[in-house]
Amino acid sequence: MDPTARILRLLSLLQTYRHWSGDELAQRLAVSPRTLRRDVERLRELGYPVLTSRGTYGGYQLAAGTRIPPLLLDDEEAVAIAVGLRTAANGSVAGIEETSVRALAKLQQVLPTRLRRRVEALAVATEAVAGYGESVDPDVLLTIAQACRGSEQLRFHYTATGGSETSRLVEPHRLVSRYRRWYVVAWDVDRGAWRTFRVDRVTRPFANGVRVPPRELPAEDAATFVAAALRSRPQPFTAVLRLRGTADELRDRVPGWMGEPVPDGDGTCLLRTGADNLEWLALSLTRLDADVELVEGSPDLVAELNRLRTRAEQLTAAP
């Protein structure tokens, strides 16, 4: 066996079980104990912490190091991880969606065609339960994530709120997951400005192979940029609330996306908020951890709140 291939095989074996005897490893690799010791030493030089124990039950064990070494996966393990990352990217576990997409982009890039087909087949055969966030094609997320990682220009079709479709050429900076919805922060080449795009409105993304140096984002980070962009946009559904409590008391009890409580005197605050999804806004109002009064709201919002109240009364009255 080629020495490089043998060392990779040794690493794969050490990652499989916690402890191997020297005789077992030597037999698996078809080498002498002396050659095995040299290969183990070579792994240590490459940064892999291989522990050696002596005696009757002695052998070799790969220990946890200060950094994660490259992992060697078999076919089934690679497919399982890819499917799990796709599931996490869809928001099944809050807070790790963006990280899952970045990891999936790296894995997808090196998956052999036969394994990529298996992952795609499982994705097609699996249906996720819809939530309040719009569904996003995982392949669209992957294409955008890979363009962000490679600092590569991206072209796609984008559908605006009113339904008009435009073709965009952008330099993608970062993907942001915010309240079960995906956004991509990018420099719009044609408009010469930073923009935020909802990924569920992106279709036919295509990386054109043109690599560009990263630009400096005019914000602390991409998440802050998206939050500011969303606050500046007019929302189709709005509400004004009066909440019992001081601004300091309410600041940690009101989600940041809903806005900032403003003192209104007599121990109350006003909160102006809005969203582009009526059901999501109504449900969010019912979940506020404060005594709240609706001061202003559209008839549609009032009707949705009444629907939620009626449904709650039905549930509590049921035997």
mmCIF file of C-alpha atoms in Angstrom:
data_model
loop_
_atom_site.group_PDB
_atom_site.id
_atom_site.type_symbol
_atom_site.label_atom_id
_atom_site.label_comp_id
_atom_site.label_asym_id
_atom_site.label_seq_id
_atom_site.Cartn_x
_atom_site.Cartn_y
_atom_site.Cartn_z
ATOM 1 C CA MET A 1 0.000 0.000 0.000
ATOM 2 C CA ASP A 2 1.201 3.512 -0.801
ATOM 3 C CA PRO A 3 2.548 5.166 2.410
ATOM 4 C CA THR A 4 0.167 8.146 2.105
ATOM 5 C CA ALA A 5 -2.825 5.880 1.539
ATOM 6 C CA ARG A 6 -1.700 3.724 4.462
ATOM 7 C CA ILE A 7 -1.519 6.692 6.838
ATOM 8 C CA LEU A 8 -4.992 7.837 5.756
ATOM 9 C CA ARG A 9 -6.246 4.306 6.364
ATOM 10 C CA LEU A 10 -4.630 4.322 9.809
ATOM 11 C CA LEU A 11 -6.292 7.639 10.614
ATOM 12 C CA SER A 12 -9.648 6.268 9.488
ATOM 13 C CA LEU A 13 -9.269 3.241 11.760
ATOM 14 C CA LEU A 14 -8.273 5.371 14.755
ATOM 15 C CA GLN A 15 -11.363 7.545 14.244
ATOM 16 C CA THR A 16 -13.620 4.484 14.274
ATOM 17 C CA TYR A 17 -12.938 3.058 17.754
ATOM 18 C CA ARG A 18 -11.582 4.508 20.960
ATOM 19 C CA HIS A 19 -8.800 1.934 21.356
ATOM 20 C CA TRP A 20 -6.857 -0.373 19.030
ATOM 21 C CA SER A 21 -4.219 -2.883 19.988
ATOM 22 C CA GLY A 22 -0.980 -2.659 18.039
ATOM 23 C CA ASP A 23 -1.424 -6.178 16.648
ATOM 24 C CA GLU A 24 -4.931 -5.384 15.343
ATOM 25 C CA LEU A 25 -3.757 -2.261 13.561
ATOM 26 C CA ALA A 26 -0.710 -3.956 12.086
ATOM 27 C CA GLN A 27 -2.874 -6.782 10.742
ATOM 28 C CA ARG A 28 -5.441 -4.391 9.270
ATOM 29 C CA LEU A 29 -2.710 -2.416 7.496
ATOM 30 C CA ALA A 30 -0.582 -5.476 6.620
ATOM 31 C CA VAL A 31 2.562 -3.888 8.065
ATOM 32 C CA SER A 32 5.092 -4.718 10.741
ATOM 33 C CA PRO A 33 4.824 -3.257 14.269
ATOM 34 C CA ARG A 34 7.883 -1.106 13.469
ATOM 35 C CA THR A 35 6.222 0.401 10.382
ATOM 36 C CA LEU A 36 3.065 0.975 12.408
ATOM 37 C CA ARG A 37 5.042 2.927 15.009
ATOM 38 C CA ARG A 38 6.554 5.106 12.264
ATOM 39 C CA ASP A 39 3.121 5.791 10.797
ATOM 40 C CA VAL A 40 1.756 6.730 14.218
ATOM 41 C CA GLU A 41 4.657 9.119 14.719
ATOM 42 C CA ARG A 42 3.936 10.667 11.313
ATOM 43 C CA LEU A 43 0.336 11.310 12.373
ATOM 44 C CA ARG A 44 1.608 13.047 15.504
ATOM 45 C CA GLU A 45 3.837 15.273 13.375
ATOM 46 C CA LEU A 46 0.765 16.232 11.364
ATOM 47 C CA GLY A 47 -1.022 17.345 14.550
ATOM 48 C CA TYR A 48 -3.069 14.269 15.415
ATOM 49 C CA PRO A 49 -2.820 13.459 19.161
ATOM 50 C CA VAL A 50 -2.336 9.666 19.131
ATOM 51 C CA LEU A 51 -1.929 8.219 22.622
ATOM 52 C CA THR A 52 0.098 5.061 23.258
ATOM 53 C CA SER A 53 -0.485 2.703 26.177
ATOM 54 C CA ARG A 54 1.825 -0.199 27.056
ATOM 55 C CA GLY A 55 1.302 -3.558 28.698
ATOM 56 C CA THR A 56 -0.983 -6.522 28.037
ATOM 57 C CA TYR A 57 -3.905 -4.323 26.995
ATOM 58 C CA GLY A 58 -1.769 -1.627 25.432
ATOM 59 C CA GLY A 59 -2.363 -0.036 22.067
ATOM 60 C CA TYR A 60 -3.234 3.223 20.347
ATOM 61 C CA GLN A 61 -6.018 5.738 20.786
ATOM 62 C CA LEU A 62 -6.855 9.031 19.043
ATOM 63 C CA ALA A 63 -7.355 11.667 21.730
ATOM 64 C CA ALA A 64 -9.170 15.002 21.631
ATOM 65 C CA GLY A 65 -6.835 17.761 20.536
ATOM 66 C CA THR A 66 -6.902 21.545 20.566
ATOM 67 C CA ARG A 67 -8.396 21.670 17.056
ATOM 68 C CA ILE A 68 -10.593 19.404 14.953
ATOM 69 C CA PRO A 69 -8.551 17.297 12.511
ATOM 70 C CA PRO A 70 -9.944 16.395 9.072
ATOM 71 C CA LEU A 71 -12.491 13.617 9.479
ATOM 72 C CA LEU A 72 -12.556 10.545 7.256
ATOM 73 C CA LEU A 73 -16.126 9.342 6.686
ATOM 74 C CA ASP A 74 -17.471 6.232 5.021
ATOM 75 C CA ASP A 75 -20.347 6.503 2.533
ATOM 76 C CA GLU A 76 -23.152 5.932 5.042
ATOM 77 C CA GLU A 77 -21.694 8.398 7.535
ATOM 78 C CA ALA A 78 -21.302 11.113 4.882
ATOM 79 C CA VAL A 79 -24.898 10.682 3.697
ATOM 80 C CA ALA A 80 -26.241 10.715 7.271
ATOM 81 C CA ILE A 81 -24.376 13.919 8.108
ATOM 82 C CA ALA A 82 -25.507 15.638 4.891
ATOM 83 C CA VAL A 83 -29.150 14.731 5.540
ATOM 84 C CA GLY A 84 -28.884 15.866 9.147
ATOM 85 C CA LEU A 85 -27.378 19.202 8.116
ATOM 86 C CA ARG A 86 -30.148 19.747 5.566
ATOM 87 C CA THR A 87 -32.728 19.133 8.296
ATOM 88 C CA ALA A 88 -31.006 21.534 10.699
ATOM 89 C CA ALA A 89 -30.725 24.161 7.953
ATOM 90 C CA ASN A 90 -34.513 24.136 7.606
ATOM 91 C CA GLY A 91 -34.802 25.336 11.187
ATOM 92 C CA SER A 92 -35.515 22.135 13.093
ATOM 93 C CA VAL A 93 -33.004 23.269 15.735
ATOM 94 C CA ALA A 94 -33.105 26.989 16.427
ATOM 95 C CA GLY A 95 -29.838 28.890 16.359
ATOM 96 C CA ILE A 96 -27.733 26.565 14.186
ATOM 97 C CA GLU A 97 -29.347 27.095 10.785
ATOM 98 C CA GLU A 98 -26.581 29.270 9.317
ATOM 99 C CA THR A 99 -23.812 27.081 10.741
ATOM 100 C CA SER A 100 -25.512 24.013 9.273
ATOM 101 C CA VAL A 101 -25.612 25.579 5.816
ATOM 102 C CA ARG A 102 -21.900 26.470 5.957
ATOM 103 C CA ALA A 103 -20.995 22.935 7.015
ATOM 104 C CA LEU A 104 -23.285 21.432 4.375
ATOM 105 C CA ALA A 105 -21.687 23.605 1.690
ATOM 106 C CA LYS A 106 -18.260 22.232 2.577
ATOM 107 C CA LEU A 107 -19.478 18.639 2.628
ATOM 108 C CA GLN A 108 -21.499 18.949 -0.580
ATOM 109 C CA GLN A 109 -18.454 20.250 -2.409
ATOM 110 C CA VAL A 110 -16.479 17.038 -1.834
ATOM 111 C CA LEU A 111 -19.274 14.452 -1.936
ATOM 112 C CA PRO A 112 -18.879 11.974 -4.824
ATOM 113 C CA THR A 113 -21.668 12.082 -7.394
ATOM 114 C CA ARG A 114 -23.109 8.751 -6.245
ATOM 115 C CA LEU A 115 -23.444 9.996 -2.658
ATOM 116 C CA ARG A 116 -24.821 13.364 -3.714
ATOM 117 C CA ARG A 117 -27.575 11.541 -5.575
ATOM 118 C CA ARG A 118 -28.438 9.557 -2.443
ATOM 119 C CA VAL A 119 -28.682 12.745 -0.387
ATOM 120 C CA GLU A 120 -30.894 14.369 -3.017
ATOM 121 C CA ALA A 121 -33.114 11.284 -3.182
ATOM 122 C CA LEU A 122 -33.624 11.359 0.574
ATOM 123 C CA ALA A 123 -34.392 15.086 0.439
ATOM 124 C CA VAL A 124 -37.024 14.541 -2.256
ATOM 125 C CA ALA A 125 -38.632 11.713 -0.295
ATOM 126 C CA THR A 126 -38.761 13.713 2.951
ATOM 127 C CA GLU A 127 -41.380 16.340 3.721
ATOM 128 C CA ALA A 128 -40.954 18.848 6.524
ATOM 129 C CA VAL A 129 -43.862 20.240 8.531
ATOM 130 C CA ALA A 130 -44.438 23.846 7.487
ATOM 131 C CA GLY A 131 -44.063 26.591 10.064
ATOM 132 C CA TYR A 132 -44.617 30.323 9.936
ATOM 133 C CA GLY A 133 -41.427 30.876 7.975
ATOM 134 C CA GLU A 134 -41.401 30.480 4.199
ATOM 135 C CA SER A 135 -39.727 27.324 2.913
ATOM 136 C CA VAL A 136 -36.352 27.667 1.186
ATOM 137 C CA ASP A 137 -34.846 25.314 -1.361
ATOM 138 C CA PRO A 138 -31.739 23.786 0.292
ATOM 139 C CA ASP A 139 -29.941 23.781 -3.074
ATOM 140 C CA VAL A 140 -30.473 27.559 -3.332
ATOM 141 C CA LEU A 141 -29.016 27.951 0.166
ATOM 142 C CA LEU A 142 -26.038 25.789 -0.770
ATOM 143 C CA THR A 143 -25.304 27.739 -3.944
ATOM 144 C CA ILE A 144 -25.401 31.039 -2.045
ATOM 145 C CA ALA A 145 -23.306 29.662 0.837
ATOM 146 C CA GLN A 146 -20.626 28.393 -1.531
ATOM 147 C CA ALA A 147 -20.508 31.757 -3.335
ATOM 148 C CA CYS A 148 -20.138 33.542 0.033
ATOM 149 C CA ARG A 149 -17.350 31.196 1.067
ATOM 150 C CA GLY A 150 -15.502 31.557 -2.231
ATOM 151 C CA SER A 151 -16.048 35.348 -2.604
ATOM 152 C CA GLU A 152 -17.616 34.653 -5.978
ATOM 153 C CA GLN A 153 -20.137 36.760 -7.885
ATOM 154 C CA LEU A 154 -23.657 35.379 -7.981
ATOM 155 C CA ARG A 155 -26.489 35.977 -10.429
ATOM 156 C CA PHE A 156 -30.091 35.126 -9.600
ATOM 157 C CA HIS A 157 -33.698 36.066 -10.266
ATOM 158 C CA TYR A 158 -35.447 37.903 -7.442
ATOM 159 C CA THR A 159 -39.176 38.372 -6.869
ATOM 160 C CA ALA A 160 -40.055 41.606 -5.065
ATOM 161 C CA THR A 161 -42.923 42.051 -2.600
ATOM 162 C CA GLY A 162 -45.222 43.293 -5.351
ATOM 163 C CA GLY A 163 -44.506 40.263 -7.545
ATOM 164 C CA SER A 164 -42.153 41.852 -10.095
ATOM 165 C CA GLU A 165 -39.094 39.790 -11.015
ATOM 166 C CA THR A 166 -35.625 41.169 -11.683
ATOM 167 C CA SER A 167 -32.221 39.707 -12.507
ATOM 168 C CA ARG A 168 -29.535 40.578 -9.963
ATOM 169 C CA LEU A 169 -25.743 40.380 -10.081
ATOM 170 C CA VAL A 170 -24.327 40.495 -6.560
ATOM 171 C CA GLU A 171 -21.250 39.866 -4.480
ATOM 172 C CA PRO A 172 -22.691 37.780 -1.600
ATOM 173 C CA HIS A 173 -21.271 38.512 1.830
ATOM 174 C CA ARG A 174 -23.133 36.350 4.358
ATOM 175 C CA LEU A 175 -26.290 34.318 4.939
ATOM 176 C CA VAL A 176 -28.375 35.252 7.992
ATOM 177 C CA SER A 177 -31.123 33.170 9.591
ATOM 178 C CA ARG A 178 -33.616 35.363 11.439
ATOM 179 C CA TYR A 179 -36.876 34.146 12.987
ATOM 180 C CA ARG A 180 -37.235 31.134 10.660
ATOM 181 C CA ARG A 181 -36.499 33.172 7.556
ATOM 182 C CA TRP A 182 -33.287 33.330 5.504
ATOM 183 C CA TYR A 183 -31.618 36.489 4.155
ATOM 184 C CA VAL A 184 -28.481 37.027 2.108
ATOM 185 C CA VAL A 185 -26.492 40.233 2.573
ATOM 186 C CA ALA A 186 -24.779 41.184 -0.674
ATOM 187 C CA TRP A 187 -23.254 44.047 -2.645
ATOM 188 C CA ASP A 188 -25.561 44.739 -5.594
ATOM 189 C CA VAL A 189 -23.178 45.272 -8.521
ATOM 190 C CA ASP A 190 -25.674 47.013 -10.827
ATOM 191 C CA ARG A 191 -27.011 49.354 -8.130
ATOM 192 C CA GLY A 192 -23.667 49.952 -6.422
ATOM 193 C CA ALA A 193 -25.037 49.459 -2.905
ATOM 194 C CA TRP A 194 -25.464 46.925 -0.123
ATOM 195 C CA ARG A 195 -28.754 45.058 -0.203
ATOM 196 C CA THR A 196 -30.625 42.408 1.806
ATOM 197 C CA PHE A 197 -32.493 39.696 -0.130
ATOM 198 C CA ARG A 198 -34.971 37.155 1.174
ATOM 199 C CA VAL A 199 -33.724 33.745 0.078
ATOM 200 C CA ASP A 200 -37.228 32.308 -0.350
ATOM 201 C CA ARG A 201 -37.661 34.851 -3.176
ATOM 202 C CA VAL A 202 -34.407 33.871 -4.908
ATOM 203 C CA THR A 203 -34.568 31.497 -7.874
ATOM 204 C CA ARG A 204 -32.023 30.097 -10.323
ATOM 205 C CA PRO A 205 -28.868 31.242 -8.486
ATOM 206 C CA PHE A 206 -25.716 30.817 -10.559
ATOM 207 C CA ALA A 207 -22.122 31.520 -9.510
ATOM 208 C CA ASN A 208 -20.373 32.954 -12.590
ATOM 209 C CA GLY A 209 -16.810 32.078 -11.533
ATOM 210 C CA VAL A 210 -15.688 35.700 -11.058
ATOM 211 C CA ARG A 211 -13.892 36.037 -7.737
ATOM 212 C CA VAL A 212 -13.850 39.428 -6.030
ATOM 213 C CA PRO A 213 -12.067 40.749 -2.922
ATOM 214 C CA PRO A 214 -14.367 40.937 0.119
ATOM 215 C CA ARG A 215 -15.914 44.354 0.740
ATOM 216 C CA GLU A 216 -16.210 45.994 4.153
ATOM 217 C CA LEU A 217 -19.781 45.759 5.421
ATOM 218 C CA PRO A 218 -21.141 49.087 6.795
ATOM 219 C CA ALA A 219 -22.324 47.419 10.014
ATOM 220 C CA GLU A 220 -20.957 45.524 13.001
ATOM 221 C CA ASP A 221 -21.937 42.214 11.391
ATOM 222 C CA ALA A 222 -24.372 40.778 8.849
ATOM 223 C CA ALA A 223 -27.083 40.060 11.446
ATOM 224 C CA THR A 224 -27.025 43.700 12.603
ATOM 225 C CA PHE A 225 -27.203 44.875 8.992
ATOM 226 C CA VAL A 226 -30.271 42.694 8.303
ATOM 227 C CA ALA A 227 -32.025 43.870 11.475
ATOM 228 C CA ALA A 228 -31.488 47.521 10.520
ATOM 229 C CA ALA A 229 -32.650 46.903 6.945
ATOM 230 C CA LEU A 230 -35.860 45.234 8.113
ATOM 231 C CA ARG A 231 -36.661 48.043 10.560
ATOM 232 C CA SER A 232 -36.335 50.620 7.767
ATOM 233 C CA ARG A 233 -38.783 48.851 5.453
ATOM 234 C CA PRO A 234 -42.504 49.649 5.571
ATOM 235 C CA GLN A 235 -44.438 46.631 6.821
ATOM 236 C CA PRO A 236 -47.848 45.669 5.398
ATOM 237 C CA PHE A 237 -49.187 44.776 8.872
ATOM 238 C CA THR A 238 -48.523 47.143 11.785
ATOM 239 C CA ALA A 239 -49.679 47.668 15.339
ATOM 240 C CA VAL A 240 -49.229 50.117 18.202
ATOM 241 C CA LEU A 241 -49.281 48.574 21.681
ATOM 242 C CA ARG A 242 -49.375 49.986 25.202
ATOM 243 C CA LEU A 243 -47.393 47.823 27.615
ATOM 244 C CA ARG A 244 -47.383 47.994 31.407
ATOM 245 C CA GLY A 245 -43.845 48.561 32.725
ATOM 246 C CA THR A 246 -40.809 50.772 32.276
ATOM 247 C CA ALA A 247 -38.582 50.676 29.199
ATOM 248 C CA ASP A 248 -35.824 48.977 31.203
ATOM 249 C CA GLU A 249 -38.225 46.323 32.510
ATOM 250 C CA LEU A 250 -39.662 45.600 29.057
ATOM 251 C CA ARG A 251 -36.440 45.656 27.045
ATOM 252 C CA ASP A 252 -35.559 42.049 27.871
ATOM 253 C CA ARG A 253 -39.169 40.858 27.511
ATOM 254 C CA VAL A 254 -39.857 42.247 24.031
ATOM 255 C CA PRO A 255 -38.116 40.538 21.079
ATOM 256 C CA GLY A 256 -35.671 42.858 19.356
ATOM 257 C CA TRP A 257 -37.366 42.503 15.962
ATOM 258 C CA MET A 258 -40.603 43.993 17.352
ATOM 259 C CA GLY A 259 -39.004 47.355 18.126
ATOM 260 C CA GLU A 260 -38.053 49.442 21.141
ATOM 261 C CA PRO A 261 -40.553 50.248 23.951
ATOM 262 C CA VAL A 262 -40.882 54.052 24.341
ATOM 263 C CA PRO A 263 -41.973 55.535 27.735
ATOM 264 C CA ASP A 264 -45.552 56.853 27.643
ATOM 265 C CA GLY A 265 -45.928 58.015 31.256
ATOM 266 C CA ASP A 266 -47.813 56.479 34.174
ATOM 267 C CA GLY A 267 -45.635 53.341 34.173
ATOM 268 C CA THR A 268 -46.435 52.338 30.590
ATOM 269 C CA CYS A 269 -44.627 52.245 27.238
ATOM 270 C CA LEU A 270 -45.721 52.390 23.616
ATOM 271 C CA LEU A 271 -44.415 49.847 21.140
ATOM 272 C CA ARG A 272 -44.745 50.343 17.379
ATOM 273 C CA THR A 273 -44.206 47.088 15.541
ATOM 274 C CA GLY A 274 -45.003 45.353 12.292
ATOM 275 C CA ALA A 275 -44.410 42.302 10.119
ATOM 276 C CA ASP A 276 -45.051 41.070 6.602
ATOM 277 C CA ASN A 277 -46.973 38.021 7.847
ATOM 278 C CA LEU A 278 -50.337 38.665 9.529
ATOM 279 C CA GLU A 279 -50.526 35.332 11.373
ATOM 280 C CA TRP A 280 -46.965 35.694 12.664
ATOM 281 C CA LEU A 281 -47.623 39.228 13.957
ATOM 282 C CA ALA A 282 -50.852 38.242 15.730
ATOM 283 C CA LEU A 283 -49.268 35.191 17.327
ATOM 284 C CA SER A 284 -46.258 37.269 18.445
ATOM 285 C CA LEU A 285 -48.559 39.786 20.156
ATOM 286 C CA THR A 286 -50.252 37.027 22.153
ATOM 287 C CA ARG A 287 -46.882 35.737 23.348
ATOM 288 C CA LEU A 288 -45.615 39.047 24.770
ATOM 289 C CA ASP A 289 -44.607 38.634 28.408
ATOM 290 C CA ALA A 290 -46.365 41.803 29.615
ATOM 291 C CA ASP A 291 -49.782 43.364 30.222
ATOM 292 C CA VAL A 292 -50.568 44.714 26.764
ATOM 293 C CA GLU A 293 -53.307 46.755 25.099
ATOM 294 C CA LEU A 294 -53.790 47.144 21.347
ATOM 295 C CA VAL A 295 -53.937 50.903 20.662
ATOM 296 C CA GLU A 296 -53.835 50.796 16.860
ATOM 297 C CA GLY A 297 -54.232 47.877 14.475
ATOM 298 C CA SER A 298 -55.768 47.066 11.126
ATOM 299 C CA PRO A 299 -59.165 45.304 10.954
ATOM 300 C CA ASP A 300 -57.361 42.233 9.563
ATOM 301 C CA LEU A 301 -55.097 42.111 12.615
ATOM 302 C CA VAL A 302 -58.045 42.488 14.992
ATOM 303 C CA ALA A 303 -59.872 39.683 13.174
ATOM 304 C CA GLU A 304 -56.841 37.412 13.424
ATOM 305 C CA LEU A 305 -56.479 38.127 17.161
ATOM 306 C CA ASN A 306 -60.164 37.341 17.664
ATOM 307 C CA ARG A 307 -59.710 34.090 15.741
ATOM 308 C CA LEU A 308 -56.834 33.094 18.045
ATOM 309 C CA ARG A 309 -58.913 33.976 21.129
ATOM 310 C CA THR A 310 -61.878 31.961 19.884
ATOM 311 C CA ARG A 311 -59.638 28.998 19.186
ATOM 312 C CA ALA A 312 -58.084 29.236 22.663
ATOM 313 C CA GLU A 313 -61.556 29.337 24.267
ATOM 314 C CA GLN A 314 -62.591 26.262 22.305
ATOM 315 C CA LEU A 315 -59.507 24.380 23.439
ATOM 316 C CA THR A 316 -59.910 25.283 27.116
ATOM 317 C CA ALA A 317 -63.636 24.375 27.018
ATOM 318 C CA ALA A 318 -63.013 20.960 25.497
ATOM 319 C CA PRO A 319 -63.334 17.987 27.908
#
